[in-house]
Backbone as CSV, one residue per row, in Angstrom:
resi,resn,N_x,N_y,N_z,CA_x,CA_y,CA_z,C_x,C_y,C_z
1,UNK,126.168,32.776,92.364,127.303,32.306,91.569,127.961,33.482,90.880
2,UNK,129.264,33.572,90.976,130.018,34.683,90.404,130.377,34.394,88.970
3,UNK,130.176,35.369,88.101,130.545,35.243,86.702,131.942,35.788,86.538
4,UNK,132.854,34.963,85.989,134.259,35.334,85.886,134.538,36.023,84.575
5,UNK,135.608,36.824,84.546,136.085,37.402,83.295,136.560,36.279,82.386
6,UNK,136.449,36.482,81.048,136.940,35.448,80.136,138.401,35.116,80.360
7,UNK,139.222,36.121,80.629,140.644,35.856,80.848,140.863,35.002,82.070
8,UNK,140.092,35.290,83.121,140.235,34.517,84.347,139.757,33.092,84.146
9,UNK,138.676,32.945,83.357,138.137,31.610,83.126,139.133,30.741,82.366
10,UNK,139.936,31.350,81.499,140.864,30.578,80.697,142.098,30.149,81.464
11,UNK,142.435,30.804,82.542,143.660,30.495,83.280,143.391,29.784,84.580
12,UNK,142.080,29.678,84.884,141.756,28.985,86.126,141.801,29.885,87.334
13,UNK,142.026,31.164,87.166,142.047,32.080,88.297,142.201,33.496,87.837
14,UNK,141.941,34.489,88.724,142.039,35.911,88.394,143.481,36.350,88.425
15,UNK,143.881,37.216,87.506,145.237,37.743,87.526,145.448,38.599,88.760
16,UNK,146.736,38.751,89.148,147.006,39.583,90.346,146.436,40.985,90.152
17,UNK,145.643,41.431,91.132,145.076,42.793,91.081,143.841,42.921,90.223
18,UNK,143.410,41.877,89.499,142.257,41.988,88.603,140.962,42.247,89.333
19,UNK,140.787,41.629,90.512,139.552,41.855,91.256,139.411,43.284,91.706
20,UNK,140.530,43.896,92.140,140.496,45.296,92.579,140.195,46.224,91.407
21,UNK,140.801,45.913,90.225,140.534,46.750,89.055,139.065,46.697,88.666
22,UNK,138.480,45.474,88.727,137.063,45.346,88.368,136.188,46.101,89.357
23,UNK,136.516,46.049,90.639,135.731,46.756,91.652,135.770,48.259,91.433
24,UNK,136.946,48.785,91.087,137.063,50.226,90.848,136.287,50.653,89.606
25,UNK,136.302,49.808,88.543,135.553,50.120,87.326,134.053,50.105,87.597
26,UNK,133.593,49.104,88.355,132.164,49.044,88.705,131.752,50.262,89.524
27,UNK,132.625,50.668,90.443,132.311,51.835,91.274,132.227,53.107,90.431
28,UNK,133.142,53.212,89.438,133.125,54.394,88.570,131.846,54.443,87.737
29,UNK,131.446,53.257,87.195,130.206,53.217,86.415,129.003,53.544,87.289
30,UNK,128.998,53.020,88.509,127.883,53.293,89.422,127.809,54.774,89.775
31,UNK,128.969,55.393,90.042,128.977,56.823,90.364,128.504,57.659,89.189
32,UNK,128.922,57.258,87.953,128.465,57.986,86.762,126.946,57.906,86.630
33,UNK,126.398,56.733,86.925,124.931,56.578,86.851,124.248,57.436,87.910
34,UNK,124.832,57.447,89.103,124.268,58.276,90.176,124.297,59.751,89.780
35,UNK,125.406,60.188,89.184,125.513,61.579,88.732,124.451,61.904,87.691
36,UNK,124.205,60.961,86.754,123.162,61.171,85.746,121.789,61.335,86.395
37,UNK,121.504,60.452,87.363,120.201,60.519,88.030,120.052,61.820,88.813
38,UNK,121.123,62.256,89.480,121.049,63.504,90.235,120.826,64.694,89.306
39,UNK,121.501,64.709,88.155,121.300,65.795,87.188,119.871,65.789,86.665
40,UNK,119.327,64.575,86.436,117.942,64.465,85.961,116.968,64.985,87.012
41,UNK,117.218,64.641,88.273,116.358,65.121,89.359,116.424,66.646,89.453
42,UNK,117.616,67.224,89.296,117.760,68.685,89.333,116.982,69.351,88.199
43,UNK,117.045,68.753,86.996,116.283,69.311,85.872,114.785,69.247,86.147
44,UNK,114.332,68.118,86.691,112.907,67.994,87.017,112.497,69.015,88.075
45,UNK,113.364,69.243,89.061,113.060,70.224,90.101,112.994,71.629,89.514
46,UNK,113.934,71.961,88.604,113.897,73.270,87.954,112.624,73.445,87.134
47,UNK,112.219,72.391,86.419,110.979,72.451,85.645,109.775,72.631,86.566
48,UNK,109.802,71.935,87.725,108.695,72.073,88.677,108.603,73.497,89.198
49,UNK,109.753,74.100,89.537,109.759,75.475,90.028,109.272,76.432,88.942
50,UNK,109.725,76.216,87.696,109.311,77.078,86.591,107.813,76.978,86.343
51,UNK,107.284,75.762,86.329,105.855,75.582,86.093,105.026,76.181,87.231
52,UNK,105.528,76.041,88.450,104.805,76.624,89.591,104.799,78.139,89.491
53,UNK,105.941,78.742,89.068,106.001,80.191,88.898,105.054,80.631,87.789
54,UNK,105.063,79.909,86.673,104.199,80.264,85.549,102.725,80.176,85.911
55,UNK,102.371,79.256,86.786,100.969,79.109,87.179,100.468,80.316,87.951
56,UNK,101.376,81.070,88.587,100.945,82.186,89.412,101.381,83.542,88.923
57,UNK,102.010,83.607,87.750,102.536,84.888,87.277,102.162,85.133,85.822
58,UNK,102.119,86.418,85.488,101.856,86.840,84.121,103.128,86.670,83.297
59,UNK,103.038,85.938,82.181,104.226,85.614,81.393,104.862,86.850,80.784
60,UNK,104.073,87.882,80.453,104.611,89.065,79.786,105.326,89.993,80.763
61,UNK,104.660,90.352,81.857,105.179,91.373,82.764,105.911,90.817,83.977
62,UNK,105.706,89.550,84.296,106.306,88.978,85.485,105.555,89.272,86.764
63,UNK,104.482,90.048,86.695,103.673,90.322,87.878,102.846,89.096,88.250
64,UNK,102.294,89.110,89.449,101.337,88.067,89.819,100.157,88.104,88.864
65,UNK,99.539,86.952,88.625,98.336,86.931,87.804,97.091,86.910,88.689
66,UNK,95.941,86.846,88.067,94.682,86.891,88.822,94.600,85.731,89.820
67,UNK,95.051,84.558,89.405,94.969,83.380,90.269,95.785,83.576,91.539
68,UNK,97.035,84.038,91.397,97.877,84.241,92.571,97.355,85.373,93.438
69,UNK,96.818,86.430,92.817,96.238,87.539,93.590,95.123,87.020,94.485
70,UNK,94.228,86.218,93.934,93.120,85.675,94.730,93.623,84.723,95.817
71,UNK,94.759,84.060,95.576,95.296,83.143,96.578,95.958,83.881,97.733
72,UNK,96.658,84.984,97.434,97.415,85.701,98.464,96.608,86.769,99.186
73,UNK,95.672,87.400,98.479,94.981,88.566,99.030,94.258,88.292,100.350
74,UNK,93.505,87.186,100.505,92.801,86.983,101.784,93.734,86.986,102.987
75,UNK,94.915,86.372,102.850,95.867,86.364,103.960,96.411,87.759,104.228
76,UNK,96.723,88.498,103.168,97.263,89.850,103.338,96.230,90.791,103.951
77,UNK,94.962,90.583,103.645,93.926,91.439,104.211,93.805,91.273,105.723
78,UNK,94.251,90.122,106.232,94.156,89.864,107.674,95.477,90.095,108.398
79,UNK,96.530,90.460,107.658,97.870,90.489,108.246,98.115,91.733,109.094
80,UNK,98.803,91.536,110.209,99.399,92.607,111.035,98.388,93.574,111.644
81,UNK,97.122,93.374,111.432,96.147,94.312,111.967,96.150,95.656,111.273
82,UNK,96.904,95.806,110.179,96.935,97.077,109.446,95.827,97.102,108.407
83,UNK,95.292,98.284,108.149,94.253,98.414,107.142,94.853,98.271,105.755
84,UNK,94.038,97.819,104.818,94.465,97.616,103.439,93.468,98.271,102.507
85,UNK,93.785,98.264,101.227,92.885,98.782,100.204,93.047,97.950,98.938
86,UNK,91.954,97.712,98.256,91.985,97.021,96.969,91.934,98.063,95.869
87,UNK,92.831,97.936,94.923,92.991,98.930,93.867,92.895,98.233,92.507
88,UNK,92.044,98.755,91.631,91.939,98.287,90.247,92.353,99.433,89.334
89,UNK,93.230,99.153,88.374,93.780,100.176,87.485,93.606,99.749,86.033
90,UNK,93.152,100.682,85.211,93.009,100.440,83.778,93.655,101.605,83.027
91,UNK,94.326,101.317,81.916,95.065,102.340,81.181,94.161,103.104,80.227
92,UNK,94.333,104.417,80.180,93.648,105.275,79.214,94.548,105.460,77.998
93,UNK,94.012,105.217,76.810,94.769,105.432,75.587,95.619,104.257,75.154
94,UNK,95.427,103.087,75.765,96.236,101.935,75.376,95.764,101.331,74.053
95,UNK,94.469,101.247,73.832,93.954,100.601,72.623,94.433,101.283,71.341
96,UNK,94.410,102.621,71.238,94.932,103.242,70.014,96.397,102.919,69.751
97,UNK,97.202,102.793,70.805,98.606,102.417,70.621,98.694,101.011,70.051
98,UNK,97.920,100.095,70.606,97.895,98.721,70.114,97.441,98.668,68.663
99,UNK,96.387,99.415,68.356,95.822,99.384,67.003,96.746,100.029,65.980
100,UNK,97.462,101.077,66.386,98.284,101.832,65.437,99.667,101.220,65.255
101,UNK,100.327,100.831,66.334,101.708,100.377,66.264,101.872,98.872,66.422
102,UNK,100.806,98.173,66.728,100.875,96.725,66.825,101.047,96.223,68.248
103,UNK,100.887,94.907,68.401,100.905,94.308,69.737,102.295,94.306,70.364
104,UNK,103.345,94.299,69.546,104.693,94.350,70.130,104.893,95.654,70.897
105,UNK,104.462,96.772,70.294,104.561,98.058,70.987,103.659,98.069,72.217
106,UNK,102.444,97.519,72.066,101.539,97.449,73.207,102.106,96.623,74.343
107,UNK,102.748,95.501,74.004,103.352,94.663,75.045,104.468,95.407,75.769
108,UNK,105.245,96.178,75.021,106.337,96.932,75.653,105.785,97.997,76.596
109,UNK,104.675,98.639,76.188,104.030,99.612,77.069,103.590,98.927,78.364
110,UNK,102.977,97.758,78.256,102.515,97.038,79.443,103.682,96.681,80.365
111,UNK,104.815,96.308,79.784,105.985,95.978,80.605,106.514,97.215,81.330
112,UNK,106.528,98.359,80.648,106.960,99.602,81.296,106.023,99.947,82.448
113,UNK,104.720,99.840,82.214,103.739,100.138,83.269,103.926,99.194,84.447
114,UNK,104.164,97.912,84.167,104.365,96.943,85.247,105.580,97.321,86.091
115,UNK,106.669,97.727,85.434,107.872,98.123,86.188,107.595,99.373,87.015
116,UNK,106.858,100.313,86.456,106.561,101.541,87.201,105.662,101.247,88.401
117,UNK,104.702,100.362,88.226,103.847,100.001,89.354,104.651,99.304,90.444
118,UNK,105.522,98.379,90.037,106.339,97.676,91.017,107.252,98.617,91.777
119,UNK,107.861,99.586,91.066,108.743,100.540,91.730,107.973,101.446,92.674
120,UNK,106.754,101.819,92.294,105.957,102.726,93.122,105.393,102.025,94.361
121,UNK,104.928,100.785,94.195,104.246,100.088,95.282,105.161,99.201,96.106
122,UNK,106.401,99.025,95.667,107.367,98.293,96.478,106.944,96.862,96.762
123,UNK,106.860,96.504,98.039,106.574,95.127,98.445,105.081,94.792,98.433
124,UNK,104.233,95.742,98.113,102.800,95.453,98.081,102.468,94.518,96.917
125,UNK,101.418,93.745,97.071,100.991,92.811,96.031,100.481,93.572,94.813
126,UNK,101.070,93.286,93.641,100.673,93.906,92.378,100.438,92.785,91.378
127,UNK,99.358,92.873,90.607,99.014,91.811,89.665,98.522,92.407,88.350
128,UNK,98.716,91.653,87.304,98.069,91.975,86.021,96.922,91.000,85.844
129,UNK,95.710,91.542,85.738,94.528,90.704,85.595,94.295,90.280,84.148
130,UNK,94.859,91.015,83.205,94.669,90.703,81.796,94.515,91.976,80.997
131,UNK,94.937,91.951,79.709,94.844,93.149,78.894,95.620,94.284,79.532
132,UNK,94.970,95.446,79.665,95.617,96.593,80.319,94.994,96.863,81.679
133,UNK,94.522,95.806,82.334,93.930,95.926,83.669,94.880,95.331,84.711
134,UNK,95.148,96.113,85.750,96.043,95.702,86.822,95.313,95.822,88.168
135,UNK,95.844,95.151,89.164,95.283,95.225,90.515,96.415,95.298,91.524
136,UNK,96.115,95.861,92.676,97.112,95.947,93.749,96.406,95.885,95.088
137,UNK,97.156,95.500,96.104,96.626,95.416,97.462,97.603,96.101,98.405
138,UNK,97.639,97.430,98.421,98.538,98.134,99.334,98.028,98.074,100.763
139,UNK,98.955,98.124,101.696,98.616,98.156,103.125,99.114,99.453,103.732
140,UNK,98.482,99.853,104.815,98.881,101.077,105.503,100.322,100.952,105.991
141,UNK,101.078,102.044,106.001,102.485,101.964,106.407,102.661,101.580,107.872
142,UNK,101.648,101.814,108.687,101.745,101.457,110.105,100.326,101.291,110.654
143,UNK,100.168,100.592,111.773,98.826,100.348,112.303,98.045,101.618,112.640
144,UNK,98.735,102.693,113.051,98.041,103.920,113.436,98.020,104.945,112.301
145,UNK,98.112,104.493,111.048,98.114,105.419,109.911,96.773,106.136,109.814
146,UNK,96.740,107.351,109.252,95.476,108.077,109.085,94.485,107.271,108.257
147,UNK,93.215,107.570,108.427,92.164,106.810,107.746,92.307,106.881,106.227
148,UNK,92.757,107.998,105.716,92.869,108.185,104.268,94.304,107.980,103.776
149,UNK,95.035,107.052,104.372,96.428,106.818,104.004,96.578,106.426,102.535
150,UNK,95.559,105.783,101.965,95.660,105.270,100.596,95.489,106.363,99.544
151,UNK,95.024,107.567,99.944,94.937,108.672,98.983,96.304,108.933,98.347
152,UNK,97.323,109.016,99.177,98.661,109.335,98.678,99.193,108.236,97.772
153,UNK,98.908,106.964,98.113,99.376,105.852,97.286,98.733,105.902,95.907
154,UNK,97.405,106.143,95.848,96.720,106.205,94.556,97.244,107.358,93.712
155,UNK,97.431,108.508,94.331,97.933,109.664,93.593,99.366,109.430,93.108
156,UNK,100.206,108.814,93.959,101.586,108.537,93.561,101.630,107.543,92.408
157,UNK,100.751,106.554,92.435,100.708,105.569,91.363,100.279,106.202,90.052
158,UNK,99.275,107.062,90.108,98.826,107.763,88.908,99.954,108.605,88.321
159,UNK,100.693,109.306,89.184,101.797,110.144,88.719,102.944,109.311,88.165
160,UNK,103.168,108.112,88.716,104.259,107.257,88.254,104.000,106.705,86.866
161,UNK,102.745,106.500,86.513,102.401,105.903,85.226,102.387,106.938,84.110
162,UNK,102.103,108.187,84.414,101.837,109.208,83.403,103.031,109.662,82.566
163,UNK,104.294,109.644,83.052,105.385,110.205,82.236,105.509,109.534,80.876
164,UNK,105.932,110.285,79.848,106.130,109.701,78.516,107.151,108.568,78.556
165,UNK,107.029,107.643,77.612,107.961,106.526,77.509,108.410,106.371,76.061
166,UNK,109.632,105.926,75.881,110.190,105.729,74.545,109.926,104.293,74.125
167,UNK,109.072,104.118,73.129,108.711,102.800,72.626,109.048,102.743,71.141
168,UNK,110.023,101.937,70.777,110.424,101.757,69.379,110.692,103.093,68.703
169,UNK,111.389,103.984,69.418,111.757,105.269,68.849,110.655,106.303,68.851
170,UNK,109.516,106.018,69.451,108.408,106.972,69.547,108.147,107.298,71.014
171,UNK,107.794,108.537,71.262,107.442,108.952,72.618,105.943,108.781,72.803
172,UNK,105.560,107.838,73.651,104.155,107.519,73.883,103.781,107.809,75.333
173,UNK,102.510,108.085,75.550,102.017,108.386,76.892,100.683,107.689,77.122
174,UNK,100.524,107.070,78.269,99.238,106.577,78.722,99.018,107.079,80.142
175,UNK,97.780,107.147,80.547,97.448,107.512,81.923,96.621,106.386,82.529
176,UNK,96.271,106.531,83.789,95.584,105.460,84.498,94.271,105.944,85.082
177,UNK,93.243,105.112,84.942,92.004,105.288,85.693,92.043,104.284,86.841
178,UNK,91.882,104.779,88.063,92.096,103.949,89.244,90.846,103.952,90.119
179,UNK,90.436,102.763,90.504,89.361,102.617,91.488,89.937,102.035,92.761
180,UNK,89.636,102.654,93.901,90.203,102.219,95.176,89.078,101.996,96.184
181,UNK,89.163,100.887,96.899,88.201,100.592,97.964,88.973,100.227,99.226
182,UNK,88.856,101.008,100.299,89.509,100.620,101.552,88.852,99.367,102.117
183,UNK,89.663,98.461,102.635,89.167,97.179,103.127,88.985,97.233,104.627
184,UNK,87.819,96.838,105.077,87.572,96.740,106.516,87.905,95.351,107.022
185,UNK,87.605,95.090,108.262,87.854,93.786,108.868,86.543,93.280,109.474
186,UNK,86.049,92.093,109.080,86.620,91.221,108.056,86.336,91.774,106.660
187,UNK,87.118,91.344,105.676,86.998,91.856,104.314,86.574,90.738,103.377
188,UNK,85.617,91.027,102.519,85.154,90.081,101.524,85.817,90.441,100.196
189,UNK,86.797,89.646,99.771,87.590,89.992,98.595,86.751,90.134,97.326
190,UNK,85.846,89.196,96.992,85.048,89.386,95.774,84.253,90.691,95.764
191,UNK,83.698,91.064,96.917,82.937,92.313,96.984,83.858,93.521,96.825
192,UNK,85.032,93.470,97.431,85.981,94.574,97.297,86.409,94.749,95.843
193,UNK,86.677,93.638,95.161,87.086,93.714,93.757,85.955,94.251,92.888
194,UNK,84.734,93.831,93.169,83.588,94.311,92.383,83.418,95.817,92.549
195,UNK,83.506,96.301,93.778,83.337,97.738,94.021,84.494,98.545,93.456
196,UNK,85.726,98.012,93.569,86.879,98.710,92.997,86.770,98.766,91.476
197,UNK,86.245,97.704,90.867,86.060,97.686,89.421,85.029,98.729,88.998
198,UNK,83.931,98.841,89.749,82.928,99.865,89.465,83.527,101.266,89.597
199,UNK,84.329,101.456,90.639,84.960,102.758,90.837,85.915,103.076,89.697
200,UNK,86.646,102.067,89.210,87.574,102.286,88.105,86.834,102.727,86.845
201,UNK,85.688,102.110,86.560,84.942,102.490,85.366,84.384,103.911,85.491
202,UNK,84.038,104.328,86.691,83.625,105.721,86.880,84.805,106.660,86.639
203,UNK,85.982,106.265,87.096,87.167,107.073,86.840,87.472,107.132,85.350
204,UNK,87.248,106.038,84.654,87.504,106.009,83.212,86.530,106.933,82.484
205,UNK,85.276,106.941,82.915,84.309,107.858,82.308,84.693,109.303,82.612
206,UNK,85.221,109.532,83.807,85.698,110.866,84.169,86.822,111.300,83.234
207,UNK,87.743,110.365,82.917,88.846,110.686,82.011,88.330,110.989,80.609
208,UNK,87.310,110.259,80.158,86.772,110.473,78.821,86.082,111.823,78.686
209,UNK,85.390,112.225,79.715,84.601,113.444,79.619,85.392,114.705,79.933
210,UNK,86.483,114.560,80.670,87.252,115.741,81.063,88.641,115.801,80.454
211,UNK,89.129,114.681,79.923,90.485,114.653,79.401,91.535,114.506,80.471
212,UNK,91.135,114.235,81.716,92.078,114.087,82.825,91.999,112.669,83.358
213,UNK,93.159,112.140,83.767,93.176,110.820,84.382,92.375,110.859,85.675
214,UNK,91.489,109.902,85.859,90.619,109.943,87.026,90.995,108.921,88.075
215,UNK,90.933,109.317,89.311,91.028,108.392,90.431,89.696,108.457,91.157
216,UNK,88.999,107.328,91.256,87.734,107.304,91.974,87.966,106.670,93.329
217,UNK,87.659,107.390,94.378,87.849,106.890,95.725,86.494,106.600,96.354
218,UNK,86.369,105.454,96.941,85.132,105.105,97.623,85.017,105.917,98.914
219,UNK,83.845,106.519,99.122,83.574,107.346,100.289,84.677,108.382,100.451
220,UNK,85.003,109.046,99.362,86.018,110.095,99.386,85.410,111.366,98.846
221,UNK,86.048,112.482,99.125,85.574,113.758,98.617,86.384,114.156,97.405
222,UNK,85.846,115.039,96.600,86.577,115.508,95.443,87.801,116.300,95.899
223,UNK,88.868,116.187,95.132,90.073,116.932,95.499,90.989,117.135,94.321
224,UNK,91.423,118.325,94.128,92.412,118.597,93.111,91.958,118.349,91.696
225,UNK,90.638,118.225,91.461,90.148,117.970,90.121,90.480,116.591,89.607
226,UNK,90.980,115.705,90.475,91.417,114.389,90.031,90.523,113.274,90.552
227,UNK,89.748,113.541,91.598,88.950,112.483,92.204,87.476,112.829,92.147
228,UNK,86.652,111.821,91.988,85.204,112.012,92.044,84.652,111.070,93.106
229,UNK,83.544,111.484,93.715,82.966,110.706,94.801,82.230,109.493,94.263
230,UNK,82.452,108.360,94.875,81.709,107.144,94.560,81.138,106.584,95.854
231,UNK,79.831,106.534,95.942,79.180,105.990,97.125,78.728,104.559,96.833
232,UNK,79.126,103.556,97.631,78.744,102.173,97.347,77.244,101.964,97.274
233,UNK,76.480,102.752,98.009,75.029,102.564,98.019,74.357,103.175,96.807
234,UNK,75.106,103.924,95.992,74.498,104.604,94.839,75.246,104.225,93.569
235,UNK,75.246,102.922,93.264,76.047,102.434,92.146,75.504,102.874,90.808
236,UNK,74.241,103.299,90.717,73.683,103.670,89.429,73.734,105.169,89.188
237,UNK,74.102,105.942,90.184,74.123,107.395,90.024,75.402,107.835,89.341
238,UNK,75.288,108.852,88.496,76.481,109.378,87.833,77.279,110.228,88.799
239,UNK,78.604,110.261,88.695,79.413,111.119,89.559,79.011,112.580,89.400
240,UNK,79.272,113.352,90.430,78.847,114.746,90.429,79.461,115.507,89.271
241,UNK,78.638,116.223,88.525,79.107,117.088,87.470,79.529,116.374,86.206
242,UNK,79.312,115.049,86.107,79.736,114.306,84.934,78.525,113.824,84.151
243,UNK,78.675,113.723,82.844,77.620,113.162,82.010,77.833,111.677,81.867
244,UNK,76.804,110.984,81.419,76.884,109.530,81.344,77.728,109.061,80.177
245,UNK,77.918,109.866,79.147,78.687,109.420,78.000,79.305,110.620,77.308
246,UNK,80.202,110.349,76.386,80.849,111.397,75.615,80.766,111.044,74.145
247,UNK,80.824,112.023,73.254,80.734,111.713,71.849,81.939,110.923,71.368
248,UNK,81.717,110.077,70.371,82.810,109.303,69.809,83.783,110.220,69.078
249,UNK,85.046,109.796,68.995,86.057,110.597,68.328,85.766,110.641,66.833
250,UNK,85.604,111.844,66.230,85.251,111.926,64.807,86.469,112.001,63.900
251,UNK,87.631,111.606,64.380,88.859,111.791,63.622,89.323,110.482,62.998
252,UNK,90.115,110.635,61.938,90.716,109.491,61.265,92.223,109.709,61.131
253,UNK,92.937,108.636,60.868,94.381,108.736,60.704,94.724,109.705,59.578
254,UNK,95.671,110.606,59.853,96.096,111.585,58.867,95.439,112.939,59.000
255,UNK,94.396,113.047,59.826,93.706,114.333,59.990,94.626,115.342,60.685
256,UNK,94.788,116.563,60.130,95.538,117.611,60.827,94.674,118.219,61.926
257,UNK,95.232,118.390,63.108,94.457,118.880,64.250,95.281,119.871,65.053
258,UNK,94.557,120.660,65.849,95.177,121.440,66.919,95.018,120.663,68.218
259,UNK,96.085,120.610,68.987,96.063,119.947,70.282,96.059,121.018,71.367
260,UNK,95.056,121.024,72.220,94.952,122.002,73.303,95.410,121.339,74.593
261,UNK,96.589,121.764,75.073,97.162,121.179,76.277,97.860,122.243,77.095
262,UNK,97.618,122.229,78.395,98.324,123.127,79.322,98.207,124.588,78.900
263,UNK,97.029,124.975,78.396,96.802,126.347,77.996,97.481,126.741,76.698
264,UNK,98.022,125.770,75.960,98.701,126.052,74.705,98.022,125.304,73.561
265,UNK,98.195,125.838,72.348,97.687,125.180,71.150,98.864,124.760,70.290
266,UNK,98.946,123.485,69.974,100.075,122.969,69.205,99.552,122.201,68.002
267,UNK,100.280,122.278,66.904,99.902,121.564,65.689,100.156,120.074,65.870
268,UNK,99.225,119.270,65.352,99.372,117.826,65.452,98.719,117.128,64.282
269,UNK,98.902,115.818,64.211,98.269,115.001,63.181,97.839,113.683,63.824
270,UNK,96.643,113.221,63.503,96.095,111.995,64.077,96.786,110.793,63.442
271,UNK,97.276,109.890,64.286,97.898,108.670,63.789,96.980,107.470,63.928
272,UNK,95.990,107.564,64.788,95.026,106.477,64.967,93.920,106.945,65.884
273,UNK,92.768,106.304,65.798,91.639,106.705,66.640,90.799,105.494,66.977
274,UNK,90.232,105.516,68.170,89.276,104.500,68.584,87.988,105.209,68.983
275,UNK,87.126,104.508,69.673,85.807,105.086,69.972,85.896,106.354,70.799
276,UNK,86.817,106.367,71.796,86.826,107.488,72.736,88.104,108.319,72.708
277,UNK,89.082,107.889,71.978,90.363,108.592,72.051,91.035,108.595,70.689
278,UNK,91.964,109.534,70.519,92.775,109.618,69.303,94.238,109.613,69.690
279,UNK,95.044,108.896,68.914,96.481,108.891,69.091,97.050,109.967,68.177
280,UNK,97.703,110.987,68.757,98.101,112.179,68.003,99.598,112.414,68.152
281,UNK,100.261,112.715,67.038,101.642,113.176,67.058,101.615,114.695,66.930
282,UNK,102.228,115.392,67.887,102.104,116.845,67.890,103.410,117.491,68.314
283,UNK,103.510,118.793,68.033,104.720,119.553,68.306,104.942,119.687,69.813
284,UNK,106.197,119.561,70.235,106.527,119.798,71.637,106.364,121.282,71.966
285,UNK,106.262,121.585,73.246,105.992,122.964,73.660,107.108,123.917,73.257
286,UNK,108.357,123.411,73.172,109.460,124.288,72.777,109.715,124.255,71.270
287,UNK,108.878,123.525,70.539,109.013,123.457,69.091,110.087,122.517,68.606
288,UNK,110.850,121.910,69.519,111.939,121.020,69.136,111.448,119.578,69.107
289,UNK,111.013,119.118,67.952,110.578,117.734,67.820,109.108,117.534,68.117
290,UNK,108.704,116.276,68.082,107.304,115.922,68.304,107.212,114.813,69.338
291,UNK,106.015,114.608,69.854,105.747,113.505,70.753,104.388,112.915,70.401
292,UNK,104.136,111.703,70.862,102.891,111.010,70.587,102.149,110.814,71.892
293,UNK,100.852,111.126,71.882,100.058,111.004,73.096,98.641,110.611,72.713
294,UNK,97.914,110.062,73.673,96.505,109.717,73.498,95.659,110.711,74.258
295,UNK,94.589,111.203,73.622,93.782,112.234,74.252,92.332,112.142,73.783
296,UNK,91.388,112.663,74.567,89.983,112.653,74.182,89.682,113.712,73.128
297,UNK,88.496,113.606,72.538,88.143,114.486,71.420,88.082,115.949,71.823
298,UNK,87.684,116.247,73.062,87.515,117.646,73.422,88.840,118.375,73.615
299,UNK,89.973,117.670,73.452,91.275,118.330,73.466,91.757,118.655,72.052
300,UNK,90.964,118.312,71.030,91.384,118.460,69.638,90.436,119.359,68.863
301,UNK,90.978,119.946,67.808,90.166,120.734,66.873,90.804,120.600,65.493
302,UNK,89.963,120.628,64.450,90.466,120.515,63.087,91.412,121.673,62.779
303,UNK,92.548,121.381,62.148,93.541,122.387,61.808,93.551,122.609,60.303
304,UNK,93.332,123.862,59.886,93.373,124.195,58.465,94.759,124.654,58.032
305,UNK,95.487,125.308,58.963,96.819,125.801,58.643,97.804,124.643,58.506
306,UNK,98.680,124.734,57.498,99.657,123.679,57.278,100.841,123.841,58.240
307,UNK,101.467,122.729,58.570,102.667,122.733,59.399,103.764,121.998,58.641
308,UNK,104.886,122.661,58.356,105.920,122.037,57.515,106.574,120.813,58.146
309,UNK,106.510,120.691,59.470,107.153,119.564,60.144,106.224,118.359,60.280
310,UNK,104.938,118.563,60.083,103.973,117.493,60.296,103.249,117.065,59.028
311,UNK,102.958,118.022,58.146,102.128,117.748,56.979,103.004,117.468,55.761
312,UNK,102.629,116.496,54.933,103.388,116.250,53.715,103.279,117.425,52.756
313,UNK,104.356,117.652,52.014,104.335,118.732,51.038,103.342,118.416,49.932
314,UNK,102.598,119.424,49.444,101.637,119.158,48.379,102.349,118.665,47.124
315,UNK,101.746,117.689,46.472,102.376,117.127,45.266,102.363,118.126,44.142
316,UNK,103.452,118.100,43.358,103.561,119.034,42.239,102.702,118.549,41.070
317,UNK,102.040,119.473,40.435,101.182,119.110,39.303,101.905,119.440,38.002
């Protein structure tokens, strides 16, 4: 049964053209409702895409997270018949920056490192596992690449991370300790990650004891003073020529120090210190300005001589 308009009911019939007008109005209302539903569906789809991206990516740096790395890595290890390598990277000197300048500065450092890793490794899988720990899965450039193709990638990555960066008006520097394990076929991802993590910690100990960023290569020879040998069968042995530990940093914020770098001695002052490293502001090599860097204790010595650009003037009595 059709329900009539009140006007039509009062006259006994619809006015000329009234039925067509009502049909057009109903169609307009229906189209408006359809448009609303389509917009709602689009918003839901955008939210679904965003949530899916967030589930697999690090919110701070935009890199893949640990979950996505574990999901993608097994397929990449089997792809194209090319050899791959699992790489674990940890930053040297990050904690003093976080402790001294706060988490905002630390977060900015992590974002800079993430961009540098992405630029250096290109299309290779790069992930942030948490804190200042990153992972990557580079592949050989071609199937017939030399056996040690990943040496150059690790060295290039270390060099890409090391340059100073401007963070909140301060020049800060961090370096990387890198553990690398070449992946065979078939490859067991958990075992590769465990061995790469062990290699990274050996590289970190190398950095603490020598003051140099360490790259630990599995079944590799020492080269250029930057790499130490790590044999998978000898996980408890210390790397050649290295001690098991180093003394804790005996410095406190405000201590005047000499910084020994590149065969030069420069005046500096400690801005923060942690167990193994000190964050130091020191004179540039040309004397024009200062920079901030993190370094181990054996690069520092107590400074008795005053420096007018670094030390506060003595108070007048």
